[in-house]
XYZ file of C-alpha atoms in Angstrom:
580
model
C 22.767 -38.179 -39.135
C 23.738 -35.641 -41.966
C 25.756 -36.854 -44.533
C 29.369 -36.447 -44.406
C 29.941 -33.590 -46.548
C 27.026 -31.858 -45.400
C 29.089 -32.035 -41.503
C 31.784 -30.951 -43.539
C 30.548 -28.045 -44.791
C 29.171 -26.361 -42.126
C 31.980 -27.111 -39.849
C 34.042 -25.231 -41.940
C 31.670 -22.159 -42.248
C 31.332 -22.857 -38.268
C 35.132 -22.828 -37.677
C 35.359 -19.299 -39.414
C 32.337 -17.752 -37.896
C 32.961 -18.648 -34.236
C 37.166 -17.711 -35.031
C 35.760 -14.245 -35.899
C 33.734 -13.994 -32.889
C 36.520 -14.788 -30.645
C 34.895 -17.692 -29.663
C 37.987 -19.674 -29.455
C 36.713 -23.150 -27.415
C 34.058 -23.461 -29.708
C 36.116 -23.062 -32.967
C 38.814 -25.317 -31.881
C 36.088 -27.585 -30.744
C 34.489 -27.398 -34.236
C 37.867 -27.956 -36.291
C 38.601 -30.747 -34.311
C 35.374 -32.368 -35.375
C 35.549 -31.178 -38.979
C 39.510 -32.782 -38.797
C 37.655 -35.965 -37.305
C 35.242 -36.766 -40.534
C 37.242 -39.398 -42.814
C 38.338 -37.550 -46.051
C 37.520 -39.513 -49.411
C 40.497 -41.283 -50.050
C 39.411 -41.171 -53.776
C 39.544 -37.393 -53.661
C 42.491 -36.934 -51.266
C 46.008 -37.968 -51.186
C 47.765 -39.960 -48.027
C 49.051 -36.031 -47.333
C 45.975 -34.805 -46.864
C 44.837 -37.483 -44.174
C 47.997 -37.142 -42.278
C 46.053 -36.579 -39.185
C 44.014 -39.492 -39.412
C 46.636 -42.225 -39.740
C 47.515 -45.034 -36.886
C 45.771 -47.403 -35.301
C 41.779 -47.485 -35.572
C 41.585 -50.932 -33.874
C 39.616 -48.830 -30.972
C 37.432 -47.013 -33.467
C 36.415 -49.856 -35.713
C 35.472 -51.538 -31.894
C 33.254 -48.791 -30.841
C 31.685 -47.805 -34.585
C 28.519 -48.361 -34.947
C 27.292 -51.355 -36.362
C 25.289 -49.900 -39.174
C 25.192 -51.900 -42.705
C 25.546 -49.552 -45.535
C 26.509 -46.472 -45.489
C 26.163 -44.513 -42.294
C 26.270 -40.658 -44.023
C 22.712 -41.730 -45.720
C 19.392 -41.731 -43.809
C 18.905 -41.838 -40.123
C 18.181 -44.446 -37.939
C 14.204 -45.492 -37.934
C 12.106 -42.762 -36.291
C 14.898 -40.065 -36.625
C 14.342 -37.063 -38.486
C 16.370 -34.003 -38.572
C 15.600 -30.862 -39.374
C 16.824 -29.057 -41.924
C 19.579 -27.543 -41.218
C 19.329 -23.260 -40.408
C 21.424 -21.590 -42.938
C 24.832 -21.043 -42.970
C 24.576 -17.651 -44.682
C 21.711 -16.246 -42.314
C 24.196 -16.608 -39.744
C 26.808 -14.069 -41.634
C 23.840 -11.800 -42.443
C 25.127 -8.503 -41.257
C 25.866 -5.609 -44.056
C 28.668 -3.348 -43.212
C 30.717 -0.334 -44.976
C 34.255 -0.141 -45.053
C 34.195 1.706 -41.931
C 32.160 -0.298 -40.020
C 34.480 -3.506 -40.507
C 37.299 -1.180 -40.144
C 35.838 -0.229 -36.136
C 35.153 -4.060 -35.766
C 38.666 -5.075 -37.177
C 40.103 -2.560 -34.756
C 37.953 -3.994 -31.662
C 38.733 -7.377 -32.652
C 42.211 -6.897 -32.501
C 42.379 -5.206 -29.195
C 39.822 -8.133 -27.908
C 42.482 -10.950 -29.126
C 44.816 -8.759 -27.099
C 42.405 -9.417 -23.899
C 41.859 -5.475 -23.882
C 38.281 -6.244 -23.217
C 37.384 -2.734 -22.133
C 38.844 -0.887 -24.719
C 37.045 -2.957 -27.393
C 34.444 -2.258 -26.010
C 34.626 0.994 -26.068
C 35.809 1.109 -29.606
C 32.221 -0.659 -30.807
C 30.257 1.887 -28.245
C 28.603 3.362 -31.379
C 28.220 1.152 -33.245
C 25.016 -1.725 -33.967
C 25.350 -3.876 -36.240
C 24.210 -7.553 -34.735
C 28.174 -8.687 -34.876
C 29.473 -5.705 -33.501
C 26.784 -5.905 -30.875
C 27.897 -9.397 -29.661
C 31.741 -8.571 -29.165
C 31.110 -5.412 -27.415
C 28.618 -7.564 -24.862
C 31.331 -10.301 -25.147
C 34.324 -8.094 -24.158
C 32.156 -6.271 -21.541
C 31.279 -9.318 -19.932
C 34.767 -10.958 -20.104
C 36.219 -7.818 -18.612
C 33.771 -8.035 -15.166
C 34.970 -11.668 -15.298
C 38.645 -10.682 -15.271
C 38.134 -8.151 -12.918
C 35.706 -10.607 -10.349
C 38.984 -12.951 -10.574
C 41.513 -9.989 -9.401
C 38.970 -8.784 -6.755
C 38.504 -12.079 -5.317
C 42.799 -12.730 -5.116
C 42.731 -9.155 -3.593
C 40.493 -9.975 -0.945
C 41.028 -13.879 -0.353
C 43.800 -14.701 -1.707
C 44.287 -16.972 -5.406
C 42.504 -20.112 -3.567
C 39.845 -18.070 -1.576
C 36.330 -17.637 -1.728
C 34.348 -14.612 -1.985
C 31.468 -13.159 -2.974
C 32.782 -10.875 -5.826
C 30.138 -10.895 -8.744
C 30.604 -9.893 -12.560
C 29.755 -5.865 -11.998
C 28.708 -5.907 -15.931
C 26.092 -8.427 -15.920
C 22.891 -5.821 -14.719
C 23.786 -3.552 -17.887
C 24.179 -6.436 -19.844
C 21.014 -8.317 -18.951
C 19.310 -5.156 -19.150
C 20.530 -4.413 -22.774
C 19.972 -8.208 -24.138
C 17.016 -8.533 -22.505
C 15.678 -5.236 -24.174
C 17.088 -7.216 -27.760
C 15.337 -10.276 -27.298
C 12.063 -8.688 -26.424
C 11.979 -6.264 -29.388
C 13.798 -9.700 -31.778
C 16.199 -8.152 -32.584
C 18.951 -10.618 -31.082
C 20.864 -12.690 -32.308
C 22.400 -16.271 -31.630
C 25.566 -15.365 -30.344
C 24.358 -12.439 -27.655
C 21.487 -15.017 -26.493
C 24.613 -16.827 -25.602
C 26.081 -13.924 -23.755
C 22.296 -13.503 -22.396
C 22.323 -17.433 -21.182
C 25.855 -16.495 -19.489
C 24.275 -13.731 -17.186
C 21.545 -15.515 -16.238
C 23.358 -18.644 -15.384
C 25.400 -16.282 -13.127
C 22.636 -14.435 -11.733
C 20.615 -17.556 -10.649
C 17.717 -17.415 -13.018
C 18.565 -21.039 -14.229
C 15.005 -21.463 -16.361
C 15.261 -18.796 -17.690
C 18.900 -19.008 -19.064
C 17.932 -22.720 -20.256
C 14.877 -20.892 -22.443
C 17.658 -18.611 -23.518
C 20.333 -20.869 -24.192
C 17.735 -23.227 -26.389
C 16.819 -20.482 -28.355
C 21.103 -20.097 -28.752
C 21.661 -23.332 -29.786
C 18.111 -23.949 -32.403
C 19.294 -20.996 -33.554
C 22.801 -21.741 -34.603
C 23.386 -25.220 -33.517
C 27.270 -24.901 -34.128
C 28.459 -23.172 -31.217
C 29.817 -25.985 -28.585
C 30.175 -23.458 -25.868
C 26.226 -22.601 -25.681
C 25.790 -26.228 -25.561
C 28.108 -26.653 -22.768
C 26.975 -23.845 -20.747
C 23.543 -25.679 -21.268
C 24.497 -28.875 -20.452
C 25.751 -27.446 -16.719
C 21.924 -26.729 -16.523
C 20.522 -29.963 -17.365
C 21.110 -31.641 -13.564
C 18.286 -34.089 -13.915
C 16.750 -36.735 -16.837
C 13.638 -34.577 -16.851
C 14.833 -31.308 -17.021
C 16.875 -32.475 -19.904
C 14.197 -34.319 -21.826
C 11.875 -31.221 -21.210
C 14.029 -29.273 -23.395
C 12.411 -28.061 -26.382
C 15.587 -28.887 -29.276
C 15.581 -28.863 -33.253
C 16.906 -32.319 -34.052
C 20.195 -31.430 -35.634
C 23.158 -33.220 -35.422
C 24.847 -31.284 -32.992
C 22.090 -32.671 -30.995
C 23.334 -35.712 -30.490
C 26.836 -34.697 -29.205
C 25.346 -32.748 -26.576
C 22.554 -35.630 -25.352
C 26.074 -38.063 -25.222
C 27.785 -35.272 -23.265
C 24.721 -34.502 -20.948
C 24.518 -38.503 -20.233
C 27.607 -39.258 -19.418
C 27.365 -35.657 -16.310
C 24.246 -37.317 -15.551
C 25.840 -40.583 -14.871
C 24.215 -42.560 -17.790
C 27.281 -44.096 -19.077
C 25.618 -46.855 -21.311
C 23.613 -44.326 -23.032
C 26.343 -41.790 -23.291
C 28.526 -44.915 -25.117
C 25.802 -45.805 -27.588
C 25.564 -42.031 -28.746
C 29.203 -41.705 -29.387
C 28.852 -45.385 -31.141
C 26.681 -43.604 -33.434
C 28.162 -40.663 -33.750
C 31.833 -42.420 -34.721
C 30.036 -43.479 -38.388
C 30.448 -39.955 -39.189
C 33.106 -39.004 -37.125
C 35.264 -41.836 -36.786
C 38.706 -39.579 -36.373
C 37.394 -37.732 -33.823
C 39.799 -37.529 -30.847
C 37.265 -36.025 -28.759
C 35.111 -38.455 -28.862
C 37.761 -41.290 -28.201
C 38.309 -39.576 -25.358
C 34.523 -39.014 -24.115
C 34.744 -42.926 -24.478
C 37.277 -43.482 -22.633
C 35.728 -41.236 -19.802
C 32.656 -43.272 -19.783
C 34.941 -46.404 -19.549
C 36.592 -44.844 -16.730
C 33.362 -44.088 -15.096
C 32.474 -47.995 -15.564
C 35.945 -48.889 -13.832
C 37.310 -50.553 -17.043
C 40.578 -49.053 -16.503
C 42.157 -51.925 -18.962
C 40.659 -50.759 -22.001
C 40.657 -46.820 -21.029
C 44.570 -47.266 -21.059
C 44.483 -48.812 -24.644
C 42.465 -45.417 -25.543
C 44.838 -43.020 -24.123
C 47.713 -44.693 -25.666
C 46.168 -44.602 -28.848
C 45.010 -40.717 -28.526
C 49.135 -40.024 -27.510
C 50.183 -41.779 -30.813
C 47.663 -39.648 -32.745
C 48.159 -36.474 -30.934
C 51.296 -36.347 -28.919
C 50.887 -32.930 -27.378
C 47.871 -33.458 -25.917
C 46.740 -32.325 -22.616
C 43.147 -32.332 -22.232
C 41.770 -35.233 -20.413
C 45.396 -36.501 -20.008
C 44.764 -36.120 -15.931
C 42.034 -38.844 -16.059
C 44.609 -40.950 -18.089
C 47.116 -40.412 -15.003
C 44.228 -41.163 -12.439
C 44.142 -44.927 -14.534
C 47.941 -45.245 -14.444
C 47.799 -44.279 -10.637
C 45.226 -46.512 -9.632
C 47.126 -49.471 -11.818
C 50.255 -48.103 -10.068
C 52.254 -48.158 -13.203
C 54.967 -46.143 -12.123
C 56.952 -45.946 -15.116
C 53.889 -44.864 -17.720
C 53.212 -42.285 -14.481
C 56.620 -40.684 -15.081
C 56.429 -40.714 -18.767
C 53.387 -38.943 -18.934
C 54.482 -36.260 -16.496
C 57.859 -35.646 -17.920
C 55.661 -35.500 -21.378
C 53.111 -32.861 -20.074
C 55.996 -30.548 -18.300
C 57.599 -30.085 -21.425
C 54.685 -29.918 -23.624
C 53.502 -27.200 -20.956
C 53.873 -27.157 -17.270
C 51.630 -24.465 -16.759
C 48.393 -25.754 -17.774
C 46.214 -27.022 -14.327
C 46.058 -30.761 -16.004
C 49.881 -30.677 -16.431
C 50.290 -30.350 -12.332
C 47.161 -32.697 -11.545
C 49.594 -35.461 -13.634
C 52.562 -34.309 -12.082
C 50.480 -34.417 -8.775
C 49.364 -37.949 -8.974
C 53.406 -38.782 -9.953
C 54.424 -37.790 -6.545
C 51.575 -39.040 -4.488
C 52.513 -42.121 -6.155
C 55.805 -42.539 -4.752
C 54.398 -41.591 -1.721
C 55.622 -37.783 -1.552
C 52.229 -36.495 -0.553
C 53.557 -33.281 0.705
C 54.774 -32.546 -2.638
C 52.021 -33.728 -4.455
C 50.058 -31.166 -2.815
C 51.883 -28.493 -3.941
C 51.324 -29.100 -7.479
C 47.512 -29.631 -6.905
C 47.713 -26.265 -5.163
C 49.552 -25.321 -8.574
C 47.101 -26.306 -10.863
C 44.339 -24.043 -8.555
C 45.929 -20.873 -8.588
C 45.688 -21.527 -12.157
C 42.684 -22.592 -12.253
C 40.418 -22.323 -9.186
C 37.451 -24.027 -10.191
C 39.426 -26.774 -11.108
C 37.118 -29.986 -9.652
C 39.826 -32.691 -9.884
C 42.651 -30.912 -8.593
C 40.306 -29.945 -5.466
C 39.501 -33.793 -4.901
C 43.077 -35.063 -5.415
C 44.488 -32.646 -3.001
C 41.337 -33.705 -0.416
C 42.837 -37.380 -0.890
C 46.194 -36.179 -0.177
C 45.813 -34.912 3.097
C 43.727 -37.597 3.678
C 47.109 -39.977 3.633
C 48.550 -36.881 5.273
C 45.700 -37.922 8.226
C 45.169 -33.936 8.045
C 41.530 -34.456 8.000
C 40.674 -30.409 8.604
C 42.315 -29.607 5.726
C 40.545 -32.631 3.629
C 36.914 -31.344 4.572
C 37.860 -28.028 3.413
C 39.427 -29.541 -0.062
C 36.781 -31.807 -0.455
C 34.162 -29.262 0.374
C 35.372 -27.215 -2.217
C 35.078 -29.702 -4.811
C 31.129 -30.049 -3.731
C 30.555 -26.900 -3.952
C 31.953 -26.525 -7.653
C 29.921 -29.851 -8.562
C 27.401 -31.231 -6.075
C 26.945 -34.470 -8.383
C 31.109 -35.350 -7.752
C 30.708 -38.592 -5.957
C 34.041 -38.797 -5.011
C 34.423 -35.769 -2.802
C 31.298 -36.383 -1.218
C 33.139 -40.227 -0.460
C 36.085 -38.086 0.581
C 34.395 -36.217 2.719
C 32.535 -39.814 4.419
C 36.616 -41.352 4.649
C 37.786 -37.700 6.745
C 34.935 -37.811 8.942
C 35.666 -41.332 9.499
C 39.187 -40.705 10.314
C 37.955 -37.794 13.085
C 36.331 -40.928 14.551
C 32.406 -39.283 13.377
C 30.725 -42.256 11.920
C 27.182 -40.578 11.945
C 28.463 -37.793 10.084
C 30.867 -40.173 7.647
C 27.349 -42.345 6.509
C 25.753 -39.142 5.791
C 28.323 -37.994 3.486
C 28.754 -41.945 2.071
C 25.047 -42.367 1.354
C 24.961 -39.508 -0.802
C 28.032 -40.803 -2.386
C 26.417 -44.069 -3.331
C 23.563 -42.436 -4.361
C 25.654 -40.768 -7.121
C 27.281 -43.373 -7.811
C 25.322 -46.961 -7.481
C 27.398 -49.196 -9.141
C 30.637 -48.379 -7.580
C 31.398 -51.563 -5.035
C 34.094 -49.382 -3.067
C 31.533 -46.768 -1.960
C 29.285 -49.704 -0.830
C 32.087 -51.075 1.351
C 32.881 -47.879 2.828
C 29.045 -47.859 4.102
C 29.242 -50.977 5.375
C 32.662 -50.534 7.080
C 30.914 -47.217 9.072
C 28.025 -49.539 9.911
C 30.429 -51.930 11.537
C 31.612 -49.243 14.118
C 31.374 -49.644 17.895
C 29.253 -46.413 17.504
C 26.601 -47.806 15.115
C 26.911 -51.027 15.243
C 24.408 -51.904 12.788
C 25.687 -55.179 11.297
C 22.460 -56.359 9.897
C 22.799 -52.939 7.396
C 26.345 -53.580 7.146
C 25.567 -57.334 5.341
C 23.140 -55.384 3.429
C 25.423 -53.468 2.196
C 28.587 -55.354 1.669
C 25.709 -57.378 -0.860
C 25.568 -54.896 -2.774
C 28.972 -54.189 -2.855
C 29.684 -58.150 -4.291
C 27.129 -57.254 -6.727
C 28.762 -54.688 -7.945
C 31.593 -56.490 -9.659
C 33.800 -55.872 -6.276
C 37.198 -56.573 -7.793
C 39.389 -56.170 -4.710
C 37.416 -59.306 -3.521
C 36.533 -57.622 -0.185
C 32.758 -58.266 0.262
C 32.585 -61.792 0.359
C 35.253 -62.075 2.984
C 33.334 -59.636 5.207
C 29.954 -60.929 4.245
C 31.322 -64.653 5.625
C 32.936 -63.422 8.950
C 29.400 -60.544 9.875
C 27.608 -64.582 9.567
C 29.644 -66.084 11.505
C 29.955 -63.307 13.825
C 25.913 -63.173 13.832
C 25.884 -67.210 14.308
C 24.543 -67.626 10.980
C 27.110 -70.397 10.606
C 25.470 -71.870 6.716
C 25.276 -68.483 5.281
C 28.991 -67.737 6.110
C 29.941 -70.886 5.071
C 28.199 -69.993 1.346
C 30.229 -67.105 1.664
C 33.382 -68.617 2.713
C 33.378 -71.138 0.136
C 32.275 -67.717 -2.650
C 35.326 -65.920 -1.597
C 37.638 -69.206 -1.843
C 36.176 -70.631 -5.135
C 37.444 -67.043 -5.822
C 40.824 -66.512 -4.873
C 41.403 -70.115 -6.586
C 40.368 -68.989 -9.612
C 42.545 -65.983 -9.517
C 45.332 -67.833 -8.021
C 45.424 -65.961 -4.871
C 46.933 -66.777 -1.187
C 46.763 -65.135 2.109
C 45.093 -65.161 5.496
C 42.013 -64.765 3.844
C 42.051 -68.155 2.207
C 43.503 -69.718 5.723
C 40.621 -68.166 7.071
C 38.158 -69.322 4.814
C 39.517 -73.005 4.868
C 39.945 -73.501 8.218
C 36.098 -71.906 8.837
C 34.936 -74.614 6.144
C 36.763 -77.523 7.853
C 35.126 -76.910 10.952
C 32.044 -76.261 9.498
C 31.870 -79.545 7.483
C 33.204 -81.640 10.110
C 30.488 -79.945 12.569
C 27.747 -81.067 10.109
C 29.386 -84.556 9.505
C 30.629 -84.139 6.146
C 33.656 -85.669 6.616
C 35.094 -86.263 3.309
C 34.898 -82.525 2.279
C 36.682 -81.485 5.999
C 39.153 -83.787 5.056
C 39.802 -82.026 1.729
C 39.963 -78.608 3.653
C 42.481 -79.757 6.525
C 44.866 -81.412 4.248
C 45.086 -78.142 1.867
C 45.641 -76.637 5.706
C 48.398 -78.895 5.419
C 50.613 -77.174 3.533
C 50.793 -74.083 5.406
C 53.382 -73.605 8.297
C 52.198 -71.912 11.321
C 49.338 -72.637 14.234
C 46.860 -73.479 11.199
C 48.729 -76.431 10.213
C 48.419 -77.690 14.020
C 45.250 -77.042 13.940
C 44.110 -78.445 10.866
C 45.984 -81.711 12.122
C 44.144 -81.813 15.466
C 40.989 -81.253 12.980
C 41.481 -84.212 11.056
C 42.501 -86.730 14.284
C 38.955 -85.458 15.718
C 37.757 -86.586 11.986
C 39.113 -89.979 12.191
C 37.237 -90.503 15.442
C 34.467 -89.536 14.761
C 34.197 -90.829 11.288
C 35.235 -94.524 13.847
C 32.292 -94.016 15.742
C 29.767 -93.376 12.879
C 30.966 -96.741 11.518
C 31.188 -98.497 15.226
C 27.974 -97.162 16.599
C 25.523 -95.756 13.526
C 22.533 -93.528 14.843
């Protein structure tokens, strides 16, 4: 890693460059990092770290453990390259009139008058004034593909409207790179039009050459992290090693499901960077990923406390207090995000998971509907409002939500599971396992998907209980916290006649719920099967334990547990009277 005042420095340049640009994502994306390097306290005063004050229990936990100081040399076998200049990327010479035509087209571009900045820079060719005009051109087919597509489906519809100024565009920037004279930013724009078109190699060559070119633009790397859908197309990628490097590997593992991996990268990354808020939250993404919903809450909190009008990522935050059914965190957050700004698509997904919380599903949907029209690509808000109807038992409508969401992101395990629960619900178990194993595949570690599988094995349809065991062992492997597995591991035994393996599992799932101090039918179940059992295979002490803990329940299993133990008695009478 660079040192710290090396990061520094080029942030800052960065921050300008990509301002000027109107590259406004990757700016704020770069100030954010440049805000997240810890100042020298011997060269700053506590006013000039204002940002970086509160609690850093989190970030001292996820630092990385290197002795000495981190901002030195890189870790064994590491060697960056040097880093391109800062200057080369400002190397453009203009007259007064030729900033004063850019200053004009800038203007009327921060006004989201694409066309008629383009128009203004039609003349002229400089390499800066050639990116904004390609910029703006391309931004205005985009704006004009959205207002086509609402014209002809409607603001959730889809269509096949495409950006009408890509062909000139490719045309021109291809014409640039071929005769060198383009630059980093309109290989961007080039990468953009070819990701469009289809040509997917191609706009990874192009975006490579964007980002070893000037390695400071987040946007190019984003755009080329969509592209990187496998390990090996990523680690075919031909990269300098610059630091920016490494945020984008931690980014691309975590979409590639690589969680671990993403987590050590960040680790590494928070010696330099260790007031980043972005990368607080990337961990706490991979956390959520992982299911450790515990410690992903202590994250979020902490972000809030550091930057209370914060909205990005604050929907995942909501899917954690949802799932932990915190109802009064739930209603914080979304009174916090509607007056921070009710507008924004993750403002309604929060507000969204609020009322499907309390059970108003029909107005949950609305504001998942909401947050589309404001965003249509939106993945989360298509998946959430696919669960919705699900509890709604409007299962046509849930395809078509969670269909959608696949279509935005094939690799979104949980629409593909949503799609395996509606199919279920229509009573089409064939189809539901289809859509479940691809689930699973996405997702391997997640014990719930597992279950699912196992449940559609169970059918009367399939009735495949032999996969179904299979399956419900993986799901106990999988750290299944809702302790469902081992209960319906013990009863497919005894069901099969395989009376010691449900035992084994009967006794699992009780040592289980006694060492989380749980009751319910299930243990009943479980110590009534193990009374029998025992007393079946003459092991009469431990059926005697069983049917006196059967004691203490009211009901038919405290009857039968007292029949159990008068058989017991006898029989134990006439091992003693008559021994084998």
């Amino acid at each position: 890693m660079a040192s710290k005042e090396t990061c520094r420095t080029e942030l800052r340049s960065a921050v300008r460059l990509l301002s000027d640009r109107g590259l406004y994502s990757a700016s704020k994306w770069a100030a954010e990092q440049l805000m997240g390097i810890e100042q020298d306290p011997a060269k700053h005063t506590p006013s000039h770290t204002r940002f970086q004050r509160g609690s850093s229990s989190i970030r001292r936990r996820f630092r990385a453990a290197a002795a000495g100081d981190s901002s030195a040399t890189p870790s064994a076998g590491v060697s960056y390259v040097a880093t391109p200049s800062m200057a080369g990327a400002e190397d453009y010479e203009y007259d007064a009139i030729d900033n004063d035509f850019y200053l004009l087209a800038k203007s009327y571009f921060d006004c989201r008058e694409f066309r008629r900045a383009a128009h203004v820079l039609r003349d002229q060719t400089s390499k800066k004034a050639v990116f904004l005009r390609c910029y703006a051109l391309y931004l205005a087919g985009e704006k004009r593909k959205e207002e086509e597509m609402i014209e002809l489906e409607g603001p959730l519809g889809k269509s096949d409207t495409v950006n009408k100024e890509n062909v000139s565009l490719e045309r021109e920037l291809s014409a640039l790179r071929k005769n060198g004279t383009i630059d980093s930013f309109c290989l961007y724009v080039y990468g953009l039009v070819l990701k469009e078109k289809g040509s997917e190699n191609l706009a990874r060559t192009v975006l490579v050459e964007a980002v070893n070119s000037y390695p400071w633009n987040w946007s190019a790397w984003s755009e080329l992290q969509s592209l990187c859908t496998t390990i090996e197309t990523l680690n075919s990628l031909n990269l300098n090693n610059h630091w920016m490097k490494d945020f984008f590997l931690a980014n691309t593992y975590q979409e590639l499901r690589m969680h671990n991996e993403s987590l050590s990268k960040y680790e590494y990354l928070q010696a330099t960077f260790s007031f980043s808020n972005y990368i607080q939250a990337q961990i706490a993404k991979a956390q959520y990923n992982l299911r450790e919903f515990e410690l992903v809450q202590v994250i979020f909190e902490e972000l809030l406390r550091n930057d209370p009008y914060r909205i990005e990522d604050m929907d995942m935050y909501s899917n954690v207090l949802y799932a932990k059914e915190c109802f009064s965190a739930l209603s914080y957050l979304a009174h916090r995000v509607f007056l921070t700004d009710k507008y924004r698509p993750e403002s309604c997904c929060i507000i969204g998971n609020y009322y499907s919380l309390k059970g108003q599903h029909e107005k949950s949907v609305i504001y998942f509907r909401r947050a589309l029209k404001l965003n249509k690509n939106y993945l989360s808000a298509w998946t959430l409002m696919g669960h919705e109807y699900v509890e709604m038992k409007n299962s046509s409508a849930a395809v078509d939500a969670y269909r959608r969401a696949v279509d935005i992101n094939p690799c979104d395990y949980r629409a593909w599971y949503g799609l395996g629960q509606a199919y279920e619900m229509m009573g089409m178990p064939f189809y539901a396992l289809h859509y479940f194993k691809k689930s699973v595949f996405l997702q391997p570690n997640d014990s719930r998907l597992w279950i699912a599988m196992a449940q559609c094995y169970e059918t009367e349809q399939l009735h495949m209980l032999e996969e179904a065991i299979k399956c419900y062992k993986r799901a106990a492997n999988c750290n299944d916290r809702e302790a469902i597995a081992l209960h319906h591991l013990a009863k497919l035994h005894c069901k099969l006649g395989h009376t010691e393996e449900a035992a084994f599992y009967f006794k699992k799932d009780l040592d289980r719920m006694e060492a989380e101090e749980r009751e319910g039918p299930n243990m009943v179940e479980a110590l009534m099967f193990l009374a029998q059992h025992c007393k079946t295979k003459k092991r009469f002490e431990e059926a005697e334990v069983y049917c006196t803990r059967l004691l203490d329940y009211t009901g038919p299993e405290k009857e039968t547990a007292e029949s159990l133990l008068q058989g017991i008695r006898y029989e134990k009478l006439d091992v003693e009277h008559f021994p084998p």
